[in-house]
mmCIF file of C-alpha atoms and ligand atoms in Angstrom:
data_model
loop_
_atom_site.group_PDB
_atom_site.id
_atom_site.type_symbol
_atom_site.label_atom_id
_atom_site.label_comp_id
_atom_site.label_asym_id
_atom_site.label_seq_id
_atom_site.Cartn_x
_atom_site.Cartn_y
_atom_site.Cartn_z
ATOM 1 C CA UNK A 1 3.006 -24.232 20.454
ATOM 2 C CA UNK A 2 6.416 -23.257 22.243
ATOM 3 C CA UNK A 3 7.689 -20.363 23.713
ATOM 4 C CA UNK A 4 9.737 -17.229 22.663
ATOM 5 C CA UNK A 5 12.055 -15.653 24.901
ATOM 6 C CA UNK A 6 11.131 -11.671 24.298
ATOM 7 C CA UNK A 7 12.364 -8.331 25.937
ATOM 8 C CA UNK A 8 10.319 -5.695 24.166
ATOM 9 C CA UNK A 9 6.660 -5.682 22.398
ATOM 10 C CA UNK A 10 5.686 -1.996 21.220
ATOM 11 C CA UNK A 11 4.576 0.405 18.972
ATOM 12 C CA UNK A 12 2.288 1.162 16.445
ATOM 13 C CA UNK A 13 5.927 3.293 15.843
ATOM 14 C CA UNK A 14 7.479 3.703 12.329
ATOM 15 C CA UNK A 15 9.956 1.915 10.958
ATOM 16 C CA UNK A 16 13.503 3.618 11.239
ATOM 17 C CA UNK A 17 15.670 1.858 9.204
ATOM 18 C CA UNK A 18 16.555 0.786 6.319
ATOM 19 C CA UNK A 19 14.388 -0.402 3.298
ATOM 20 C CA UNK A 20 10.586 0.364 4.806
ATOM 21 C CA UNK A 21 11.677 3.302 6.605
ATOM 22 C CA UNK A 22 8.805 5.252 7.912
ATOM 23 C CA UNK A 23 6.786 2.493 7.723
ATOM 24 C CA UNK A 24 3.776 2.613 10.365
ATOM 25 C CA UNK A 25 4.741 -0.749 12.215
ATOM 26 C CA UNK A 26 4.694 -3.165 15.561
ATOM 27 C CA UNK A 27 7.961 -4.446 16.988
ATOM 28 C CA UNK A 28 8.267 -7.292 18.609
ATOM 29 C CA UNK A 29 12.115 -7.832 20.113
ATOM 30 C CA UNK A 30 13.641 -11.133 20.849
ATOM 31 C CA UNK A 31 16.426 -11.812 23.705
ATOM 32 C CA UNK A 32 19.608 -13.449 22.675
ATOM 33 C CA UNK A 33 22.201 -12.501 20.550
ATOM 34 C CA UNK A 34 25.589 -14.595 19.389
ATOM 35 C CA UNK A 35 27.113 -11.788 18.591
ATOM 36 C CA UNK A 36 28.163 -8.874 21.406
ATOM 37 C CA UNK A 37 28.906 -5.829 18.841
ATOM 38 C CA UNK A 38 30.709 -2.961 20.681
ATOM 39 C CA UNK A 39 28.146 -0.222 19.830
ATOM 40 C CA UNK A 40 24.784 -2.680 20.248
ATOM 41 C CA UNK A 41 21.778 -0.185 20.794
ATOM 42 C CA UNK A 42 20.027 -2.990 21.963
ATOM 43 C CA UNK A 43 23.132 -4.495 24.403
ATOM 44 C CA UNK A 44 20.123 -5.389 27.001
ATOM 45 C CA UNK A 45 18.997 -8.321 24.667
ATOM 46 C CA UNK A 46 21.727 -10.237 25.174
ATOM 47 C CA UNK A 47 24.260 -8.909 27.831
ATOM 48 C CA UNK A 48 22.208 -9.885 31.081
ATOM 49 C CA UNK A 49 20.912 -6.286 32.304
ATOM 50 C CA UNK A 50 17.289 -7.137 31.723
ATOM 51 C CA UNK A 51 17.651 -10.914 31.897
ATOM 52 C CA UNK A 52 14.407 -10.796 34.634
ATOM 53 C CA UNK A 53 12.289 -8.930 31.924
ATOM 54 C CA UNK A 54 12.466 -11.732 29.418
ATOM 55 C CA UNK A 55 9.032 -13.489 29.157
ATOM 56 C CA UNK A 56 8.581 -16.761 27.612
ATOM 57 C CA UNK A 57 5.464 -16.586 25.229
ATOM 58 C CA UNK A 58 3.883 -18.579 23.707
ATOM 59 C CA UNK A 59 2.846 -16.904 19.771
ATOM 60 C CA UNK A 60 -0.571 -16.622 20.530
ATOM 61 C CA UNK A 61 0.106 -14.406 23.895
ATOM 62 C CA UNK A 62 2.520 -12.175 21.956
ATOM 63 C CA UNK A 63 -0.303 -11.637 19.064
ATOM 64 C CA UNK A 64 -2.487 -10.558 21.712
ATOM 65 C CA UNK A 65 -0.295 -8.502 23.285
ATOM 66 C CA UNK A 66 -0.326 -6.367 19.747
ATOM 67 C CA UNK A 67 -3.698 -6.402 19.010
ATOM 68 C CA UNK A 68 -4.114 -4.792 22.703
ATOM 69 C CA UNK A 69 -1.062 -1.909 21.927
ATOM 70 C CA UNK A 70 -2.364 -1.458 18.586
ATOM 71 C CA UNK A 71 -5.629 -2.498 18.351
ATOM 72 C CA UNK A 72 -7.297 -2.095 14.412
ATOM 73 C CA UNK A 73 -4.059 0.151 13.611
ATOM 74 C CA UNK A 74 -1.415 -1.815 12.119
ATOM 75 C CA UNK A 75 -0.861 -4.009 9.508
ATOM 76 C CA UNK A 76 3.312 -4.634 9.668
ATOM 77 C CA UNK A 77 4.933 -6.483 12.435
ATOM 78 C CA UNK A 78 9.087 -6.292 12.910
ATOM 79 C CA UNK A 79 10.577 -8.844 14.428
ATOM 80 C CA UNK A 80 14.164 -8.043 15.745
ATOM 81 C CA UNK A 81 16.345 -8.353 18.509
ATOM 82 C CA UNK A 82 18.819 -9.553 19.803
ATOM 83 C CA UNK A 83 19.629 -12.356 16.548
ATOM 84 C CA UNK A 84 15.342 -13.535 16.021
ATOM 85 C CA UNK A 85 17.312 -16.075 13.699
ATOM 86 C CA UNK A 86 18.572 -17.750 16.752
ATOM 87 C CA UNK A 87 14.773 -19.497 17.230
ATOM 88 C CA UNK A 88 13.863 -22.522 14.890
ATOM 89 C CA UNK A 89 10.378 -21.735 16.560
ATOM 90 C CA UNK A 90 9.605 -18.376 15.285
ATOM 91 C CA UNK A 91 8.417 -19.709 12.524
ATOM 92 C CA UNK A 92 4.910 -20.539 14.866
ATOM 93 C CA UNK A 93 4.500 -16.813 15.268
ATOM 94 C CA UNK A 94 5.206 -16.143 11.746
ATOM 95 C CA UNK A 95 2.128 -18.588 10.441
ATOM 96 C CA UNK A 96 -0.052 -16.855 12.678
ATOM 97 C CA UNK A 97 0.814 -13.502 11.753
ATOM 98 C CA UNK A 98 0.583 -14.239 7.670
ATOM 99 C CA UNK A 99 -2.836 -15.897 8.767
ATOM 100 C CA UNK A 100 -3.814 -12.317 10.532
ATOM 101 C CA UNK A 101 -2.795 -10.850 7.260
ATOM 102 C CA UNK A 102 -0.033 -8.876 8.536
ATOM 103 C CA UNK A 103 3.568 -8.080 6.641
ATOM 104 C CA UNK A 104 6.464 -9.152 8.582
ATOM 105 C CA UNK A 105 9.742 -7.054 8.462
ATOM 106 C CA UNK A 106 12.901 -9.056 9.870
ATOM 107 C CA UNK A 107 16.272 -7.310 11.427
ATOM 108 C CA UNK A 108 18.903 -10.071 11.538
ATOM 109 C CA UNK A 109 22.901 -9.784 11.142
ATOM 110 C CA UNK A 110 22.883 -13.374 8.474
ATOM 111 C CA UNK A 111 24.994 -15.224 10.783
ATOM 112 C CA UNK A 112 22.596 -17.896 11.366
ATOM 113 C CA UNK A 113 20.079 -19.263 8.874
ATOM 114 C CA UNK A 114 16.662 -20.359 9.449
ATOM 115 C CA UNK A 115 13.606 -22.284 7.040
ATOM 116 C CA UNK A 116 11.333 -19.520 8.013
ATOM 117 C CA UNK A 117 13.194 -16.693 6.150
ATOM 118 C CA UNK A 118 11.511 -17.276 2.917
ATOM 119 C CA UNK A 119 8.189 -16.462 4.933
ATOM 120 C CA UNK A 120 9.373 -12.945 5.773
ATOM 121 C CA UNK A 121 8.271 -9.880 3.730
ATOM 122 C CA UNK A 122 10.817 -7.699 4.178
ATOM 123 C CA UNK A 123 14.381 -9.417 5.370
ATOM 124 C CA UNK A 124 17.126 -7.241 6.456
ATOM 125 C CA UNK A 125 20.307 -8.149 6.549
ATOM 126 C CA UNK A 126 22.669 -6.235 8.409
ATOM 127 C CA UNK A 127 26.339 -7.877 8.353
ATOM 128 C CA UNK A 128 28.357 -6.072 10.941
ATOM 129 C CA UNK A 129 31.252 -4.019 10.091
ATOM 130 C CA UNK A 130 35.296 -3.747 12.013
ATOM 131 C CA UNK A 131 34.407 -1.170 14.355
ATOM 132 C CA UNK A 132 31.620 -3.730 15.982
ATOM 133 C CA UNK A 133 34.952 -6.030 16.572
ATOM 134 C CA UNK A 134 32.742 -8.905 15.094
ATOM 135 C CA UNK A 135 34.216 -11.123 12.207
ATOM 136 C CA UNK A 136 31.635 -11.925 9.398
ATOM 137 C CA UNK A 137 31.555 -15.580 8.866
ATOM 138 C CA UNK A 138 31.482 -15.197 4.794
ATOM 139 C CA UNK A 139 30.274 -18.526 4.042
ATOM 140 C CA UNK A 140 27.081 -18.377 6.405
ATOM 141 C CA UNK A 141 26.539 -14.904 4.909
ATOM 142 C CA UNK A 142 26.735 -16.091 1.386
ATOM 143 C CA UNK A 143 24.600 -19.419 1.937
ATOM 144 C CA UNK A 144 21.815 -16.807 3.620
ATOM 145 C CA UNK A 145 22.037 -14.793 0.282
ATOM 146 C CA UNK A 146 22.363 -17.562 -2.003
ATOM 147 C CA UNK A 147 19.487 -19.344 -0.662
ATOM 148 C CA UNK A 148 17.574 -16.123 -0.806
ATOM 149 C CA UNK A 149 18.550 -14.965 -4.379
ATOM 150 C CA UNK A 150 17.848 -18.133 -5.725
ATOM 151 C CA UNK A 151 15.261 -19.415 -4.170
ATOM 152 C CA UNK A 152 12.713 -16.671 -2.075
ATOM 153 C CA UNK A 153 9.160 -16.012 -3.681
ATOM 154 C CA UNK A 154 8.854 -13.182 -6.456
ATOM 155 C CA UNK A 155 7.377 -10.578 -3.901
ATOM 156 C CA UNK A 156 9.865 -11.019 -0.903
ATOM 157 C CA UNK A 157 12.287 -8.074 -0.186
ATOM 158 C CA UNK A 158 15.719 -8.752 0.528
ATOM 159 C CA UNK A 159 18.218 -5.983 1.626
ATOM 160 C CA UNK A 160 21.655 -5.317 3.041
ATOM 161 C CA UNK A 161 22.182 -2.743 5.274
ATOM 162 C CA UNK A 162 25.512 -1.316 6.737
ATOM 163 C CA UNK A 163 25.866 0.596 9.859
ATOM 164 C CA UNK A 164 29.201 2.830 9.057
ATOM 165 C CA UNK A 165 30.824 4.544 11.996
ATOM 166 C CA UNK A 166 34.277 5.194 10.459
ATOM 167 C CA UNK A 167 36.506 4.674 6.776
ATOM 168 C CA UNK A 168 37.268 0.905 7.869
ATOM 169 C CA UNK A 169 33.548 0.483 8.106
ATOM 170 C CA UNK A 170 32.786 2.281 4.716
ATOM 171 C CA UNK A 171 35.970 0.074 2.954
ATOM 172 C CA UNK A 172 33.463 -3.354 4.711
ATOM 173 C CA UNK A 173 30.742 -1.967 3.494
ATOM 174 C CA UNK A 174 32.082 -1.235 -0.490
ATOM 175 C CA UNK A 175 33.149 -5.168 -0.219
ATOM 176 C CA UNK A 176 29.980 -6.225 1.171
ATOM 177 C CA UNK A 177 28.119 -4.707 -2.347
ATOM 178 C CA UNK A 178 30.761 -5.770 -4.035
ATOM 179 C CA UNK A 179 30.228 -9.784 -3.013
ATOM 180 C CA UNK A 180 26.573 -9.416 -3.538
ATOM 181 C CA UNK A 181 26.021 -6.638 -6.110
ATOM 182 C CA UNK A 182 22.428 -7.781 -6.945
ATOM 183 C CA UNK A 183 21.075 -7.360 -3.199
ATOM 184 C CA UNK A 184 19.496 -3.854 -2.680
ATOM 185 C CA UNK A 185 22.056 -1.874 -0.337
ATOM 186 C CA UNK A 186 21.927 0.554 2.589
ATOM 187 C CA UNK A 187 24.136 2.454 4.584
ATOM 188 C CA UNK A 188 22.988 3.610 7.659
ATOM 189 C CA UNK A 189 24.991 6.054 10.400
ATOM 190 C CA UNK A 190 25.847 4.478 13.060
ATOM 191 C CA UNK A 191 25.218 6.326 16.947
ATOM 192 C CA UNK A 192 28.089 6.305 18.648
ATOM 193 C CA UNK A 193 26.608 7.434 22.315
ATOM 194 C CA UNK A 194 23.885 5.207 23.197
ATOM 195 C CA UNK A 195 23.418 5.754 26.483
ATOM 196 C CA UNK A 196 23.040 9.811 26.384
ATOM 197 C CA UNK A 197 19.554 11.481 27.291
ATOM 198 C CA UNK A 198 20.956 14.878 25.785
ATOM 199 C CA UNK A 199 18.679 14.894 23.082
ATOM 200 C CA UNK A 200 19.961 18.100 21.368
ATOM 201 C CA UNK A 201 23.798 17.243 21.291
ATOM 202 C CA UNK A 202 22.805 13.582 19.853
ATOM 203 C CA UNK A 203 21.135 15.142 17.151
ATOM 204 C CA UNK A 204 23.578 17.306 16.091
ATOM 205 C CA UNK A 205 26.112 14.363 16.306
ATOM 206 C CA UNK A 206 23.796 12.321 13.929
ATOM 207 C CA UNK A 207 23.012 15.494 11.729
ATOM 208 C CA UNK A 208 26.633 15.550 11.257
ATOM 209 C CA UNK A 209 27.950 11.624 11.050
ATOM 210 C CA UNK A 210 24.876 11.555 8.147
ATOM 211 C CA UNK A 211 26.427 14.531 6.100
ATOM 212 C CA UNK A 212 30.176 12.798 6.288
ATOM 213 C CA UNK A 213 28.100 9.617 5.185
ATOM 214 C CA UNK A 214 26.329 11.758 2.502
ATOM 215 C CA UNK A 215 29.691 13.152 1.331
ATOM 216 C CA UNK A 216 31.890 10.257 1.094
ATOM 217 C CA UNK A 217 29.379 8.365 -1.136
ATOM 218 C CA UNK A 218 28.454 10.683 -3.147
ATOM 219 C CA UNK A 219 31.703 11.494 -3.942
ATOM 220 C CA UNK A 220 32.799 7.823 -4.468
ATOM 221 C CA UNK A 221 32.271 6.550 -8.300
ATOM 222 C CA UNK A 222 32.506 2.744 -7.180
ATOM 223 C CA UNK A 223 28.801 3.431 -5.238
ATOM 224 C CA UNK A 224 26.700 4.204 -7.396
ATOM 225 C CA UNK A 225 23.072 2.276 -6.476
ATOM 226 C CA UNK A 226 23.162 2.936 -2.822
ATOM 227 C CA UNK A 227 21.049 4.571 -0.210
ATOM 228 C CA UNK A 228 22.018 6.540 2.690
ATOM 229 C CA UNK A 229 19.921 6.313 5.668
ATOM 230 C CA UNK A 230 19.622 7.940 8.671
ATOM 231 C CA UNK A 231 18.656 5.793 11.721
ATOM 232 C CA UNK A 232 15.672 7.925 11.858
ATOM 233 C CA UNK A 233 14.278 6.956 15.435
ATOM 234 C CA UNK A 234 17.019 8.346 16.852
ATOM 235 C CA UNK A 235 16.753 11.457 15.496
ATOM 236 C CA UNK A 236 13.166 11.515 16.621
ATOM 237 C CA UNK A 237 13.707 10.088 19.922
ATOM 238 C CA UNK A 238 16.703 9.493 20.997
ATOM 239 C CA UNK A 239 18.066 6.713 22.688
ATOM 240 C CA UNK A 240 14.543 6.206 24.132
ATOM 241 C CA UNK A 241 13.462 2.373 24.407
ATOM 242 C CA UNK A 242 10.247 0.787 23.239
ATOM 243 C CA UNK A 243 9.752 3.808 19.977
HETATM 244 C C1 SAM B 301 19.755 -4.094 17.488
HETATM 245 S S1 SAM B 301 19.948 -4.878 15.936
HETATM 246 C C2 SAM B 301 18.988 -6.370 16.138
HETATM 247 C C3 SAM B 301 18.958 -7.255 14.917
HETATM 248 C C4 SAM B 301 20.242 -7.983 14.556
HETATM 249 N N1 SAM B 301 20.932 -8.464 15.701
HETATM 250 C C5 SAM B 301 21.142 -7.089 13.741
HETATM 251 O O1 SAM B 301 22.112 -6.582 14.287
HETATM 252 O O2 SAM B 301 20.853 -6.902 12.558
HETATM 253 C C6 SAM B 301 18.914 -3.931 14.818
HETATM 254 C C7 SAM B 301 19.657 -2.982 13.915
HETATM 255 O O3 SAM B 301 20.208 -1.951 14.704
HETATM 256 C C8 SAM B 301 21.483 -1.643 14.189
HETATM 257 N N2 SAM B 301 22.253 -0.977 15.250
HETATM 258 C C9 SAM B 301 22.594 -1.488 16.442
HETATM 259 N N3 SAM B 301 23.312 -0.620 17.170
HETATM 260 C C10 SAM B 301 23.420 0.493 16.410
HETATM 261 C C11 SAM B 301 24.055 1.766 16.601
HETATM 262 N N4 SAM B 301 24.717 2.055 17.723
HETATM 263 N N5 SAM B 301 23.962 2.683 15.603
HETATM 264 C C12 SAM B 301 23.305 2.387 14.445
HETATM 265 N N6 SAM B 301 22.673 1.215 14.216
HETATM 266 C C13 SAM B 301 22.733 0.279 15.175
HETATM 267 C C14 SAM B 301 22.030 -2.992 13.790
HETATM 268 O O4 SAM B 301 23.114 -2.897 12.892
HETATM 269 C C15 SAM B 301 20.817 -3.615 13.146
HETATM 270 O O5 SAM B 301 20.757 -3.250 11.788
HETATM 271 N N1 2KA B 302 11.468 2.839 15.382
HETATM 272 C C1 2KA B 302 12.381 1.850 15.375
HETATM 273 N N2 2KA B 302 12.840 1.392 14.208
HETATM 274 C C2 2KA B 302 13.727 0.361 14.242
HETATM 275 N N3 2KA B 302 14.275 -0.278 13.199
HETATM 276 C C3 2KA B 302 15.055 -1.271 13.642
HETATM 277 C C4 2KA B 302 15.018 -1.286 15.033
HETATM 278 C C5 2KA B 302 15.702 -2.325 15.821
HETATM 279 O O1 2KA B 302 16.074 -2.091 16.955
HETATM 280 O O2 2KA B 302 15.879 -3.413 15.277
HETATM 281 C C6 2KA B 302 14.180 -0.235 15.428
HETATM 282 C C7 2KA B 302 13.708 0.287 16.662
HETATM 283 O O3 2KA B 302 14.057 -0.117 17.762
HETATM 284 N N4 2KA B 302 12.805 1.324 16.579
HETATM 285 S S1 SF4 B 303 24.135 -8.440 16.156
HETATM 286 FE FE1 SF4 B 303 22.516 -6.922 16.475
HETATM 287 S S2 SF4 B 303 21.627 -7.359 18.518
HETATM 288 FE FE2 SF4 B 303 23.490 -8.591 18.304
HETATM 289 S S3 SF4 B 303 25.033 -7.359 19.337
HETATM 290 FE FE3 SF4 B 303 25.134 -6.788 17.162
HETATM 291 S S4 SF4 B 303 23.718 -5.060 16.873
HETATM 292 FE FE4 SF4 B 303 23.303 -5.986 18.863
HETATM 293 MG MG1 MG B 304 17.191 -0.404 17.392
#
């Protein structure tokens, strides 16, 4: 077995984004990222500011690391990060988590491919918008949702989800549906103060970035199967880490 660089194990939480929201679930978060998006909740994966928390484990450490946070109490794991699809070897922890009988959620930005996807449950794919000041390399993207559309078992969830902070965003995230119209689609409001601990005044921000969300698409006839999330955690807890 080899070893996966990770930054954060946690939970039982719930899920606060995007397709499974709310669901009860483990998170397990990787370090690295090749992308540095402006607004990164989770900058500390990949910028250097925790590089002396990141623990090499092997996939049987890290399951035992959930079963003692979560004991009998969970039966969904979500891997994130960082980019998880970054490590070829992931797929070791994956094996032994289908052979635990657990569901595994994925967070990844489809800028990398990996084998292992068509093992995942429930794949998000979250291809980052102008305001990140990231450029989406279109034929990675497309290969990830080609391979996915055409060739993932019957009971595997795919999704796209877009974090929208402003119109440029929304206009990414229209073309985005519009390239891939038969991939379930989320937007999701993005939090545009991640380092605040006022609680209060970050909710109200949020309450308010969700209802511009709300009324653009629902007033927009070219979105019509769409969801609008919330990026729920937040709104529970804040920029708090490990929830
Ligand atoms: C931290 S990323 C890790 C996984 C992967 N690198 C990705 O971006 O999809 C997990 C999710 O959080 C979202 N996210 C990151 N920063 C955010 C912010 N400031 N507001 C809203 N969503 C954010 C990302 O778009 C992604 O969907
Ligand atoms: N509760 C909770 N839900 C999440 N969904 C995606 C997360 C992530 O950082 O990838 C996340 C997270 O960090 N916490
Ligand atoms: S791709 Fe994900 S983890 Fe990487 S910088 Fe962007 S939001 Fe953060
Ligand atoms: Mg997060």
């Amino acid at each position: 077995m080899s070893k996966i660089p990770v930054l954060e194990i946690f939970g039982p939480t719930i899920q606060g984004e995007g397709m499974v929201i709310g669901q009860k679930t483990m998170f397990v978060r990787t370090a690295g990222c090749d992308y540095s998006c402006s607004w990164c909740d989770s900058s500390f994966t990949w910028d250097g500011s925790a590089k002396d928390s990141i623990r090499q484990m092997e996939p049987d450490e890290i399951w035992k690391e959930l079963k003692e946070l979560g004991g009998d109490g969970f039966s969904f794991v979500t891997i994130s990060g960082g980019n998880p699809a970054l490590l070829k070897n992931l797929s070791e922890l994956i094996s032994l988590l289908k052979a635990e009988k657990i569901k595994i959620c994925l967070e990844t930005q489809g800028s990398r491919w990996q084998d292992w996807f068509y093992e995942i449950d429930e794949l998000t794919l979250s291809p980052k918008p102008p305001s990140s000041g990231m450029k989406t390399d279109f034929d990675v993207l497309g290969y990830i949702v080609n391979n996915l559309q055409t060739k993932r078992k019957a009971e595997q969830q795919v999704s796209l989800k877009i974090v929208v902070f402003d119109d440029k965003d929304y206009e990414y995230a229209k073309n985005i549906h519009k390239r891939y119209p038969g991939v379930p689609f989320y937007l999701q409001v993005g939090n545009d103060d991640t380092v605040t601990a006022d609680d209060r005044n970050l909710l109200q921000k949020l309450l308010d970035k969700y209802d511009w969300l709300i009324e653009k698409t629902i007033h927009d006839n070219d979105l019509t199967d769409v969801k609008v999330l919330p990026q729920l955690h937040t709104y529970v807890w804040g920029n708090k880490r490990g929830v």
